Amino acid sequence: MKIIPRALSAGLALAAVPAQAFVTYQDIVSAATNPDDLSRQALVTIFGDVVTNPLTASSNTIIGNLFMVFNAIIAIMGIVWFLFIGIRHVVRTGHQGNVFNNGRDVVGMLSIVSGFMMIVPTASGWSLAQLVMLWGASIMGIGSANIMVQTAAENIAEGYSMTVQPVHVSTHTAARGILEMALCKHAMNAGLDDFNRTARSSTPPMSESSRTENGRYTVTVSNGSATCGSVSLTVKGNGSNNQSALDYFFNPFIETEYQGVLTAQRSAMDTMLRDLDSAAQEFVSAYRTRR
């Protein structure tokens, strides 16, 4: 039965290895002992210097004195219980002739003694168990929270979003139209290549052309006599008249900020055109090879 706890401990240890590469105990302590941290200052105000130095006996607070009385009462009750159990165990040992039996061993006795020591009050009035909880809250709790908040703030500053934005319906429609336009281009060019192998054709191949006119950036796939399609995007605006009322309410861009958004949209559209054009070319080639 001891194999299962050992396996779980090993699994937890292995899971903690990647985390140690990013956050160490010293990082947590440094984040927790930040002098500007208000939560740690609040703990010191409420519980006293025991938060910063758990074994200190100076500047006791009312809470510390109350816990001194409470822990003393618990310790007295523990002593009475320990004496009762100890005397009963001694009597049973005298009758049975052996000290450890029925599953009792040295580890069990050490667990009882260590558990009793954890409830004995220290010079500050707090017991060791309570000091461990205070240490966990003041160092591990506050330090870990500060690191997480700092990481979240850095990610937001780098442009990450708190929520995953779903792909807009218009983006799906535009991607489908661009893919169909690219398929038309490569299919027409492949057909013209096949025709030119047997006869001479004056029909030029399909090609892309782009222009910026009336504040719109347009990419057209055509050969002069036929057109596979075109896609356009607004590239000028002041951030108010180019947005709907709802979009402007949630994203009130000024003119300079809106120009940055338009530049990013144009770059994204160019990337979409290149990627979908490559995918369409591979599809047409694979289709012709299979035929």
PDB file of C-alpha atoms in Angstrom:
ATOM      1  CA  MET A   1       0.000   0.000   0.000  1.00  0.00           C
ATOM      2  CA  LYS A   2       2.992   2.313   0.451  1.00  0.00           C
ATOM      3  CA  ILE A   3       3.723   2.145  -3.274  1.00  0.00           C
ATOM      4  CA  ILE A   4       0.755   4.375  -4.181  1.00  0.00           C
ATOM      5  CA  PRO A   5       1.755   7.357  -1.950  1.00  0.00           C
ATOM      6  CA  ARG A   6       5.331   7.096  -3.213  1.00  0.00           C
ATOM      7  CA  ALA A   7       4.149   7.065  -6.815  1.00  0.00           C
ATOM      8  CA  LEU A   8       1.960  10.115  -6.196  1.00  0.00           C
ATOM      9  CA  SER A   9       4.864  11.934  -4.545  1.00  0.00           C
ATOM     10  CA  ALA A  10       7.124  11.132  -7.484  1.00  0.00           C
ATOM     11  CA  GLY A  11       4.481  12.371  -9.928  1.00  0.00           C
ATOM     12  CA  LEU A  12       4.089  15.649  -8.056  1.00  0.00           C
ATOM     13  CA  ALA A  13       7.854  16.087  -7.960  1.00  0.00           C
ATOM     14  CA  LEU A  14       8.121  15.549 -11.712  1.00  0.00           C
ATOM     15  CA  ALA A  15       5.255  17.967 -12.344  1.00  0.00           C
ATOM     16  CA  ALA A  16       7.030  20.616 -10.286  1.00  0.00           C
ATOM     17  CA  VAL A  17      10.255  20.404 -12.316  1.00  0.00           C
ATOM     18  CA  PRO A  18       9.068  22.565 -15.281  1.00  0.00           C
ATOM     19  CA  ALA A  19       7.652  25.197 -12.922  1.00  0.00           C
ATOM     20  CA  GLN A  20      11.001  25.535 -11.139  1.00  0.00           C
ATOM     21  CA  ALA A  21      12.572  26.634 -14.391  1.00  0.00           C
ATOM     22  CA  PHE A  22      10.420  29.779 -14.347  1.00  0.00           C
ATOM     23  CA  VAL A  23       9.752  30.569 -10.670  1.00  0.00           C
ATOM     24  CA  THR A  24      12.066  29.807  -7.764  1.00  0.00           C
ATOM     25  CA  TYR A  25      11.539  30.097  -4.037  1.00  0.00           C
ATOM     26  CA  GLN A  26      13.752  33.185  -3.958  1.00  0.00           C
ATOM     27  CA  ASP A  27      11.532  34.831  -6.574  1.00  0.00           C
ATOM     28  CA  ILE A  28       8.486  34.193  -4.381  1.00  0.00           C
ATOM     29  CA  VAL A  29      10.253  35.590  -1.292  1.00  0.00           C
ATOM     30  CA  SER A  30      11.369  38.699  -3.199  1.00  0.00           C
ATOM     31  CA  ALA A  31       7.830  39.288  -4.452  1.00  0.00           C
ATOM     32  CA  ALA A  32       6.363  38.769  -0.965  1.00  0.00           C
ATOM     33  CA  THR A  33       8.822  41.106   0.798  1.00  0.00           C
ATOM     34  CA  ASN A  34       8.128  43.990  -1.546  1.00  0.00           C
ATOM     35  CA  PRO A  35       7.948  47.066   0.735  1.00  0.00           C
ATOM     36  CA  ASP A  36       5.160  48.550  -1.391  1.00  0.00           C
ATOM     37  CA  ASP A  37       2.881  45.513  -0.983  1.00  0.00           C
ATOM     38  CA  LEU A  38      -0.220  46.598   0.932  1.00  0.00           C
ATOM     39  CA  SER A  39      -1.479  43.100   1.702  1.00  0.00           C
ATOM     40  CA  ARG A  40       1.673  42.217   3.625  1.00  0.00           C
ATOM     41  CA  GLN A  41       1.496  45.550   5.459  1.00  0.00           C
ATOM     42  CA  ALA A  42      -2.081  44.712   6.432  1.00  0.00           C
ATOM     43  CA  LEU A  43      -0.988  41.346   7.849  1.00  0.00           C
ATOM     44  CA  VAL A  44       1.750  43.055   9.877  1.00  0.00           C
ATOM     45  CA  THR A  45      -0.764  45.606  11.157  1.00  0.00           C
ATOM     46  CA  ILE A  46      -3.198  42.894  12.261  1.00  0.00           C
ATOM     47  CA  PHE A  47      -0.889  40.135  13.494  1.00  0.00           C
ATOM     48  CA  GLY A  48       2.283  42.072  14.331  1.00  0.00           C
ATOM     49  CA  ASP A  49       5.948  41.369  13.615  1.00  0.00           C
ATOM     50  CA  VAL A  50       5.304  37.638  13.796  1.00  0.00           C
ATOM     51  CA  VAL A  51       4.434  37.856  10.094  1.00  0.00           C
ATOM     52  CA  THR A  52       7.955  38.981   9.140  1.00  0.00           C
ATOM     53  CA  ASN A  53       9.770  36.981  11.847  1.00  0.00           C
ATOM     54  CA  PRO A  54       7.677  34.024  13.071  1.00  0.00           C
ATOM     55  CA  LEU A  55       9.926  33.305  16.076  1.00  0.00           C
ATOM     56  CA  THR A  56      10.008  36.858  17.409  1.00  0.00           C
ATOM     57  CA  ALA A  57       8.623  37.561  20.887  1.00  0.00           C
ATOM     58  CA  SER A  58       8.492  41.355  20.676  1.00  0.00           C
ATOM     59  CA  SER A  59       5.573  43.714  20.082  1.00  0.00           C
ATOM     60  CA  ASN A  60       2.835  41.217  20.919  1.00  0.00           C
ATOM     61  CA  THR A  61      -0.625  42.198  19.758  1.00  0.00           C
ATOM     62  CA  ILE A  62      -4.057  41.584  21.235  1.00  0.00           C
ATOM     63  CA  ILE A  63      -4.585  38.745  18.788  1.00  0.00           C
ATOM     64  CA  GLY A  64      -1.257  37.217  19.806  1.00  0.00           C
ATOM     65  CA  ASN A  65      -2.156  37.411  23.507  1.00  0.00           C
ATOM     66  CA  LEU A  66      -5.571  35.877  22.866  1.00  0.00           C
ATOM     67  CA  PHE A  67      -3.990  33.036  20.947  1.00  0.00           C
ATOM     68  CA  MET A  68      -1.501  32.587  23.793  1.00  0.00           C
ATOM     69  CA  VAL A  69      -4.402  31.880  26.159  1.00  0.00           C
ATOM     70  CA  PHE A  70      -6.226  29.752  23.608  1.00  0.00           C
ATOM     71  CA  ASN A  71      -3.145  27.707  22.733  1.00  0.00           C
ATOM     72  CA  ALA A  72      -2.308  27.248  26.418  1.00  0.00           C
ATOM     73  CA  ILE A  73      -5.780  25.808  27.029  1.00  0.00           C
ATOM     74  CA  ILE A  74      -5.424  23.505  24.020  1.00  0.00           C
ATOM     75  CA  ALA A  75      -1.954  22.453  25.219  1.00  0.00           C
ATOM     76  CA  ILE A  76      -3.276  21.613  28.707  1.00  0.00           C
ATOM     77  CA  MET A  77      -6.066  19.548  27.173  1.00  0.00           C
ATOM     78  CA  GLY A  78      -3.480  17.845  24.975  1.00  0.00           C
ATOM     79  CA  ILE A  79      -1.302  17.038  27.987  1.00  0.00           C
ATOM     80  CA  VAL A  80      -4.275  15.501  29.821  1.00  0.00           C
ATOM     81  CA  TRP A  81      -5.169  13.454  26.757  1.00  0.00           C
ATOM     82  CA  PHE A  82      -1.543  12.440  26.229  1.00  0.00           C
ATOM     83  CA  LEU A  83      -1.176  11.316  29.869  1.00  0.00           C
ATOM     84  CA  PHE A  84      -4.429   9.350  29.713  1.00  0.00           C
ATOM     85  CA  ILE A  85      -3.427   7.599  26.496  1.00  0.00           C
ATOM     86  CA  GLY A  86       0.114   7.058  27.785  1.00  0.00           C
ATOM     87  CA  ILE A  87      -1.005   5.480  31.070  1.00  0.00           C
ATOM     88  CA  ARG A  88      -3.486   3.265  29.260  1.00  0.00           C
ATOM     89  CA  HIS A  89      -0.792   2.189  26.827  1.00  0.00           C
ATOM     90  CA  VAL A  90       1.634   1.403  29.667  1.00  0.00           C
ATOM     91  CA  VAL A  91      -0.991  -0.715  31.426  1.00  0.00           C
ATOM     92  CA  ARG A  92      -1.829  -2.545  28.192  1.00  0.00           C
ATOM     93  CA  THR A  93       1.875  -3.104  27.545  1.00  0.00           C
ATOM     94  CA  GLY A  94       2.261  -4.658  30.992  1.00  0.00           C
ATOM     95  CA  HIS A  95      -0.575  -7.092  30.315  1.00  0.00           C
ATOM     96  CA  GLN A  96       0.483  -8.018  26.766  1.00  0.00           C
ATOM     97  CA  GLY A  97       4.236  -8.045  27.311  1.00  0.00           C
ATOM     98  CA  ASN A  98       5.135  -6.033  24.180  1.00  0.00           C
ATOM     99  CA  VAL A  99       5.272  -2.306  23.437  1.00  0.00           C
ATOM    100  CA  PHE A 100       4.232  -2.098  19.789  1.00  0.00           C
ATOM    101  CA  ASN A 101       1.435  -4.271  18.440  1.00  0.00           C
ATOM    102  CA  ASN A 102      -1.805  -4.068  16.471  1.00  0.00           C
ATOM    103  CA  GLY A 103      -0.262  -1.761  13.874  1.00  0.00           C
ATOM    104  CA  ARG A 104       1.445   0.564  16.398  1.00  0.00           C
ATOM    105  CA  ASP A 105       5.081   1.448  15.713  1.00  0.00           C
ATOM    106  CA  VAL A 106       7.671   4.114  16.455  1.00  0.00           C
ATOM    107  CA  VAL A 107       6.454   6.287  13.590  1.00  0.00           C
ATOM    108  CA  GLY A 108       3.007   6.497  15.162  1.00  0.00           C
ATOM    109  CA  MET A 109       4.460   7.592  18.493  1.00  0.00           C
ATOM    110  CA  LEU A 110       6.648  10.200  16.808  1.00  0.00           C
ATOM    111  CA  SER A 111       3.614  11.504  14.920  1.00  0.00           C
ATOM    112  CA  ILE A 112       1.695  11.938  18.173  1.00  0.00           C
ATOM    113  CA  VAL A 113       4.600  13.726  19.858  1.00  0.00           C
ATOM    114  CA  SER A 114       5.248  16.010  16.866  1.00  0.00           C
ATOM    115  CA  GLY A 115       1.541  16.799  16.616  1.00  0.00           C
ATOM    116  CA  PHE A 116       1.493  17.753  20.285  1.00  0.00           C
ATOM    117  CA  MET A 117       4.554  19.989  19.823  1.00  0.00           C
ATOM    118  CA  MET A 118       2.794  21.797  16.971  1.00  0.00           C
ATOM    119  CA  ILE A 119       0.043  23.044  19.319  1.00  0.00           C
ATOM    120  CA  VAL A 120       2.372  24.236  22.105  1.00  0.00           C
ATOM    121  CA  PRO A 121       2.444  28.081  22.174  1.00  0.00           C
ATOM    122  CA  THR A 122       5.725  29.844  21.429  1.00  0.00           C
ATOM    123  CA  ALA A 123       7.048  33.068  22.977  1.00  0.00           C
ATOM    124  CA  SER A 124       4.870  35.150  20.637  1.00  0.00           C
ATOM    125  CA  GLY A 125       1.704  33.318  21.701  1.00  0.00           C
ATOM    126  CA  TRP A 126       1.276  31.516  18.422  1.00  0.00           C
ATOM    127  CA  SER A 127       1.695  27.775  18.069  1.00  0.00           C
ATOM    128  CA  LEU A 128       4.005  26.251  15.486  1.00  0.00           C
ATOM    129  CA  ALA A 129       1.037  25.119  13.395  1.00  0.00           C
ATOM    130  CA  GLN A 130      -0.355  28.663  13.351  1.00  0.00           C
ATOM    131  CA  LEU A 131       3.065  30.100  12.517  1.00  0.00           C
ATOM    132  CA  VAL A 132       3.300  27.737   9.563  1.00  0.00           C
ATOM    133  CA  MET A 133      -0.077  28.992   8.321  1.00  0.00           C
ATOM    134  CA  LEU A 134       1.012  32.624   8.781  1.00  0.00           C
ATOM    135  CA  TRP A 135       4.227  31.911   6.907  1.00  0.00           C
ATOM    136  CA  GLY A 136       2.282  30.249   4.120  1.00  0.00           C
ATOM    137  CA  ALA A 137      -0.052  33.249   3.839  1.00  0.00           C
ATOM    138  CA  SER A 138       2.611  35.974   4.135  1.00  0.00           C
ATOM    139  CA  ILE A 139       5.324  34.405   1.971  1.00  0.00           C
ATOM    140  CA  MET A 140       3.901  31.748  -0.325  1.00  0.00           C
ATOM    141  CA  GLY A 141       0.415  33.248  -0.657  1.00  0.00           C
ATOM    142  CA  ILE A 142       1.315  36.921  -1.127  1.00  0.00           C
ATOM    143  CA  GLY A 143       4.484  36.179  -3.089  1.00  0.00           C
ATOM    144  CA  SER A 144       2.739  33.813  -5.494  1.00  0.00           C
ATOM    145  CA  ALA A 145      -0.154  36.250  -5.943  1.00  0.00           C
ATOM    146  CA  ASN A 146       2.247  39.128  -6.678  1.00  0.00           C
ATOM    147  CA  ILE A 147       4.103  37.061  -9.277  1.00  0.00           C
ATOM    148  CA  MET A 148       0.836  36.058 -10.951  1.00  0.00           C
ATOM    149  CA  VAL A 149      -0.430  39.661 -11.015  1.00  0.00           C
ATOM    150  CA  GLN A 150       2.898  40.892 -12.392  1.00  0.00           C
ATOM    151  CA  THR A 151       2.850  38.220 -15.093  1.00  0.00           C
ATOM    152  CA  ALA A 152      -0.731  39.129 -16.038  1.00  0.00           C
ATOM    153  CA  ALA A 153       0.169  42.837 -16.207  1.00  0.00           C
ATOM    154  CA  GLU A 154       3.173  42.109 -18.444  1.00  0.00           C
ATOM    155  CA  ASN A 155       1.059  39.953 -20.760  1.00  0.00           C
ATOM    156  CA  ILE A 156      -1.605  42.657 -21.042  1.00  0.00           C
ATOM    157  CA  ALA A 157       1.109  45.236 -21.787  1.00  0.00           C
ATOM    158  CA  GLU A 158       2.398  42.951 -24.555  1.00  0.00           C
ATOM    159  CA  GLY A 159      -1.042  42.879 -26.169  1.00  0.00           C
ATOM    160  CA  TYR A 160      -2.521  39.665 -24.811  1.00  0.00           C
ATOM    161  CA  SER A 161      -6.278  39.594 -24.221  1.00  0.00           C
ATOM    162  CA  MET A 162      -8.022  38.459 -21.051  1.00  0.00           C
ATOM    163  CA  THR A 163     -10.445  36.413 -23.153  1.00  0.00           C
ATOM    164  CA  VAL A 164     -10.074  34.491 -26.394  1.00  0.00           C
ATOM    165  CA  GLN A 165     -11.892  36.404 -29.090  1.00  0.00           C
ATOM    166  CA  PRO A 166     -13.837  34.152 -31.500  1.00  0.00           C
ATOM    167  CA  VAL A 167     -13.210  34.453 -35.208  1.00  0.00           C
ATOM    168  CA  HIS A 168     -15.685  36.930 -36.659  1.00  0.00           C
ATOM    169  CA  VAL A 169     -18.195  35.693 -39.221  1.00  0.00           C
ATOM    170  CA  SER A 170     -16.975  38.242 -41.752  1.00  0.00           C
ATOM    171  CA  THR A 171     -13.451  36.827 -41.403  1.00  0.00           C
ATOM    172  CA  HIS A 172     -14.730  33.360 -42.328  1.00  0.00           C
ATOM    173  CA  THR A 173     -16.575  34.818 -45.309  1.00  0.00           C
ATOM    174  CA  ALA A 174     -13.528  36.790 -46.464  1.00  0.00           C
ATOM    175  CA  ALA A 175     -11.213  33.780 -46.103  1.00  0.00           C
ATOM    176  CA  ARG A 176     -13.576  31.605 -48.118  1.00  0.00           C
ATOM    177  CA  GLY A 177     -13.844  34.217 -50.857  1.00  0.00           C
ATOM    178  CA  ILE A 178     -10.057  34.665 -51.020  1.00  0.00           C
ATOM    179  CA  LEU A 179      -9.536  30.898 -51.225  1.00  0.00           C
ATOM    180  CA  GLU A 180     -12.067  30.587 -54.055  1.00  0.00           C
ATOM    181  CA  MET A 181     -10.353  33.472 -55.836  1.00  0.00           C
ATOM    182  CA  ALA A 182      -6.954  31.773 -55.477  1.00  0.00           C
ATOM    183  CA  LEU A 183      -8.365  28.423 -56.643  1.00  0.00           C
ATOM    184  CA  CYS A 184      -9.793  30.128 -59.713  1.00  0.00           C
ATOM    185  CA  LYS A 185      -6.418  31.739 -60.425  1.00  0.00           C
ATOM    186  CA  HIS A 186      -4.344  28.571 -60.235  1.00  0.00           C
ATOM    187  CA  ALA A 187      -6.959  26.421 -62.001  1.00  0.00           C
ATOM    188  CA  MET A 188      -7.182  28.890 -64.900  1.00  0.00           C
ATOM    189  CA  ASN A 189      -3.395  29.170 -65.162  1.00  0.00           C
ATOM    190  CA  ALA A 190      -3.014  25.380 -65.097  1.00  0.00           C
ATOM    191  CA  GLY A 191      -5.610  25.059 -67.866  1.00  0.00           C
ATOM    192  CA  LEU A 192      -3.854  27.713 -69.956  1.00  0.00           C
ATOM    193  CA  ASP A 193      -0.528  25.920 -69.500  1.00  0.00           C
ATOM    194  CA  ASP A 194      -2.063  22.683 -70.761  1.00  0.00           C
ATOM    195  CA  PHE A 195      -3.595  24.476 -73.739  1.00  0.00           C
ATOM    196  CA  ASN A 196      -0.321  26.215 -74.619  1.00  0.00           C
ATOM    197  CA  ARG A 197       1.412  22.844 -74.878  1.00  0.00           C
ATOM    198  CA  THR A 198      -0.731  21.897 -77.876  1.00  0.00           C
ATOM    199  CA  ALA A 199      -1.636  25.274 -79.344  1.00  0.00           C
ATOM    200  CA  ARG A 200      -0.655  28.881 -79.111  1.00  0.00           C
ATOM    201  CA  SER A 201      -2.941  31.078 -76.955  1.00  0.00           C
ATOM    202  CA  SER A 202      -2.908  34.836 -76.624  1.00  0.00           C
ATOM    203  CA  THR A 203      -4.818  34.768 -73.344  1.00  0.00           C
ATOM    204  CA  PRO A 204      -2.564  36.047 -70.544  1.00  0.00           C
ATOM    205  CA  PRO A 205      -2.415  34.152 -67.239  1.00  0.00           C
ATOM    206  CA  MET A 206      -4.258  35.232 -64.124  1.00  0.00           C
ATOM    207  CA  SER A 207      -2.244  37.524 -61.876  1.00  0.00           C
ATOM    208  CA  GLU A 208      -2.726  39.714 -58.834  1.00  0.00           C
ATOM    209  CA  SER A 209      -2.763  43.482 -58.938  1.00  0.00           C
ATOM    210  CA  SER A 210      -3.241  45.908 -56.065  1.00  0.00           C
ATOM    211  CA  ARG A 211      -4.200  49.549 -55.880  1.00  0.00           C
ATOM    212  CA  THR A 212      -5.184  52.115 -53.274  1.00  0.00           C
ATOM    213  CA  GLU A 213      -8.032  54.372 -54.316  1.00  0.00           C
ATOM    214  CA  ASN A 214     -10.595  56.451 -52.417  1.00  0.00           C
ATOM    215  CA  GLY A 215      -9.264  55.257 -49.085  1.00  0.00           C
ATOM    216  CA  ARG A 216      -9.553  51.564 -49.951  1.00  0.00           C
ATOM    217  CA  TYR A 217      -6.833  48.997 -50.588  1.00  0.00           C
ATOM    218  CA  THR A 218      -7.970  46.524 -53.269  1.00  0.00           C
ATOM    219  CA  VAL A 219      -6.344  43.336 -54.566  1.00  0.00           C
ATOM    220  CA  THR A 220      -7.745  41.944 -57.826  1.00  0.00           C
ATOM    221  CA  VAL A 221      -7.011  38.654 -59.605  1.00  0.00           C
ATOM    222  CA  SER A 222      -7.533  39.139 -63.333  1.00  0.00           C
ATOM    223  CA  ASN A 223      -5.947  38.622 -66.750  1.00  0.00           C
ATOM    224  CA  GLY A 224      -7.519  41.651 -68.399  1.00  0.00           C
ATOM    225  CA  SER A 225     -10.425  39.831 -70.011  1.00  0.00           C
ATOM    226  CA  ALA A 226     -11.735  37.844 -67.038  1.00  0.00           C
ATOM    227  CA  THR A 227     -11.663  38.309 -63.282  1.00  0.00           C
ATOM    228  CA  CYS A 228     -11.500  35.661 -60.584  1.00  0.00           C
ATOM    229  CA  GLY A 229     -12.373  38.123 -57.853  1.00  0.00           C
ATOM    230  CA  SER A 230     -11.172  40.992 -55.727  1.00  0.00           C
ATOM    231  CA  VAL A 231     -10.870  41.873 -52.061  1.00  0.00           C
ATOM    232  CA  SER A 232     -10.714  45.346 -50.559  1.00  0.00           C
ATOM    233  CA  LEU A 233     -10.082  46.927 -47.186  1.00  0.00           C
ATOM    234  CA  THR A 234     -10.465  50.426 -45.770  1.00  0.00           C
ATOM    235  CA  VAL A 235      -7.052  51.997 -45.176  1.00  0.00           C
ATOM    236  CA  LYS A 236      -8.053  55.530 -44.219  1.00  0.00           C
ATOM    237  CA  GLY A 237     -10.246  56.900 -41.468  1.00  0.00           C
ATOM    238  CA  ASN A 238     -10.284  58.909 -38.278  1.00  0.00           C
ATOM    239  CA  GLY A 239     -11.538  56.201 -35.921  1.00  0.00           C
ATOM    240  CA  SER A 240     -15.121  57.416 -35.627  1.00  0.00           C
ATOM    241  CA  ASN A 241     -16.859  57.571 -38.990  1.00  0.00           C
ATOM    242  CA  ASN A 242     -15.379  54.211 -40.045  1.00  0.00           C
ATOM    243  CA  GLN A 243     -16.823  52.337 -37.066  1.00  0.00           C
ATOM    244  CA  SER A 244     -20.315  51.444 -36.008  1.00  0.00           C
ATOM    245  CA  ALA A 245     -21.745  53.016 -32.862  1.00  0.00           C
ATOM    246  CA  LEU A 246     -21.272  49.786 -30.899  1.00  0.00           C
ATOM    247  CA  ASP A 247     -17.668  49.288 -32.073  1.00  0.00           C
ATOM    248  CA  TYR A 248     -16.804  52.892 -31.279  1.00  0.00           C
ATOM    249  CA  PHE A 249     -18.289  52.531 -27.782  1.00  0.00           C
ATOM    250  CA  PHE A 250     -16.101  49.542 -26.928  1.00  0.00           C
ATOM    251  CA  ASN A 251     -13.055  50.679 -28.965  1.00  0.00           C
ATOM    252  CA  PRO A 252     -12.934  54.505 -28.894  1.00  0.00           C
ATOM    253  CA  PHE A 253      -9.780  54.889 -31.020  1.00  0.00           C
ATOM    254  CA  ILE A 254      -8.326  58.274 -31.729  1.00  0.00           C
ATOM    255  CA  GLU A 255      -7.121  58.975 -35.269  1.00  0.00           C
ATOM    256  CA  THR A 256      -3.490  57.946 -34.717  1.00  0.00           C
ATOM    257  CA  GLU A 257      -4.521  54.744 -32.948  1.00  0.00           C
ATOM    258  CA  TYR A 258      -7.017  53.893 -35.662  1.00  0.00           C
ATOM    259  CA  GLN A 259      -4.348  54.242 -38.332  1.00  0.00           C
ATOM    260  CA  GLY A 260      -2.319  51.622 -36.484  1.00  0.00           C
ATOM    261  CA  VAL A 261      -5.325  49.311 -36.495  1.00  0.00           C
ATOM    262  CA  LEU A 262      -5.803  49.812 -40.233  1.00  0.00           C
ATOM    263  CA  THR A 263      -2.128  49.072 -40.875  1.00  0.00           C
ATOM    264  CA  ALA A 264      -2.392  45.862 -38.861  1.00  0.00           C
ATOM    265  CA  GLN A 265      -5.533  44.869 -40.789  1.00  0.00           C
ATOM    266  CA  ARG A 266      -3.802  45.431 -44.131  1.00  0.00           C
ATOM    267  CA  SER A 267      -0.805  43.367 -43.014  1.00  0.00           C
ATOM    268  CA  ALA A 268      -3.152  40.596 -41.859  1.00  0.00           C
ATOM    269  CA  MET A 269      -4.985  40.618 -45.194  1.00  0.00           C
ATOM    270  CA  ASP A 270      -1.699  40.388 -47.121  1.00  0.00           C
ATOM    271  CA  THR A 271      -0.673  37.435 -44.964  1.00  0.00           C
ATOM    272  CA  MET A 272      -4.046  35.781 -45.577  1.00  0.00           C
ATOM    273  CA  LEU A 273      -3.661  36.298 -49.335  1.00  0.00           C
ATOM    274  CA  ARG A 274      -0.195  34.700 -49.355  1.00  0.00           C
ATOM    275  CA  ASP A 275      -1.165  31.732 -47.180  1.00  0.00           C
ATOM    276  CA  LEU A 276      -4.399  30.968 -49.008  1.00  0.00           C
ATOM    277  CA  ASP A 277      -2.708  31.408 -52.388  1.00  0.00           C
ATOM    278  CA  SER A 278      -0.094  28.826 -51.404  1.00  0.00           C
ATOM    279  CA  ALA A 279      -2.789  26.453 -50.106  1.00  0.00           C
ATOM    280  CA  ALA A 280      -4.820  26.846 -53.294  1.00  0.00           C
ATOM    281  CA  GLN A 281      -1.761  26.137 -55.454  1.00  0.00           C
ATOM    282  CA  GLU A 282      -1.023  22.956 -53.503  1.00  0.00           C
ATOM    283  CA  PHE A 283      -4.664  21.867 -53.786  1.00  0.00           C
ATOM    284  CA  VAL A 284      -4.772  22.378 -57.553  1.00  0.00           C
ATOM    285  CA  SER A 285      -1.456  20.555 -58.024  1.00  0.00           C
ATOM    286  CA  ALA A 286      -2.591  17.625 -55.879  1.00  0.00           C
ATOM    287  CA  TYR A 287      -5.928  17.448 -57.692  1.00  0.00           C
ATOM    288  CA  ARG A 288      -4.284  17.428 -61.129  1.00  0.00           C
ATOM    289  CA  THR A 289      -1.759  14.797 -60.020  1.00  0.00           C
ATOM    290  CA  ARG A 290      -4.496  12.539 -58.704  1.00  0.00           C
ATOM    291  CA  ARG A 291      -6.440  12.834 -61.951  1.00  0.00           C
TER     292      ARG A 291
END
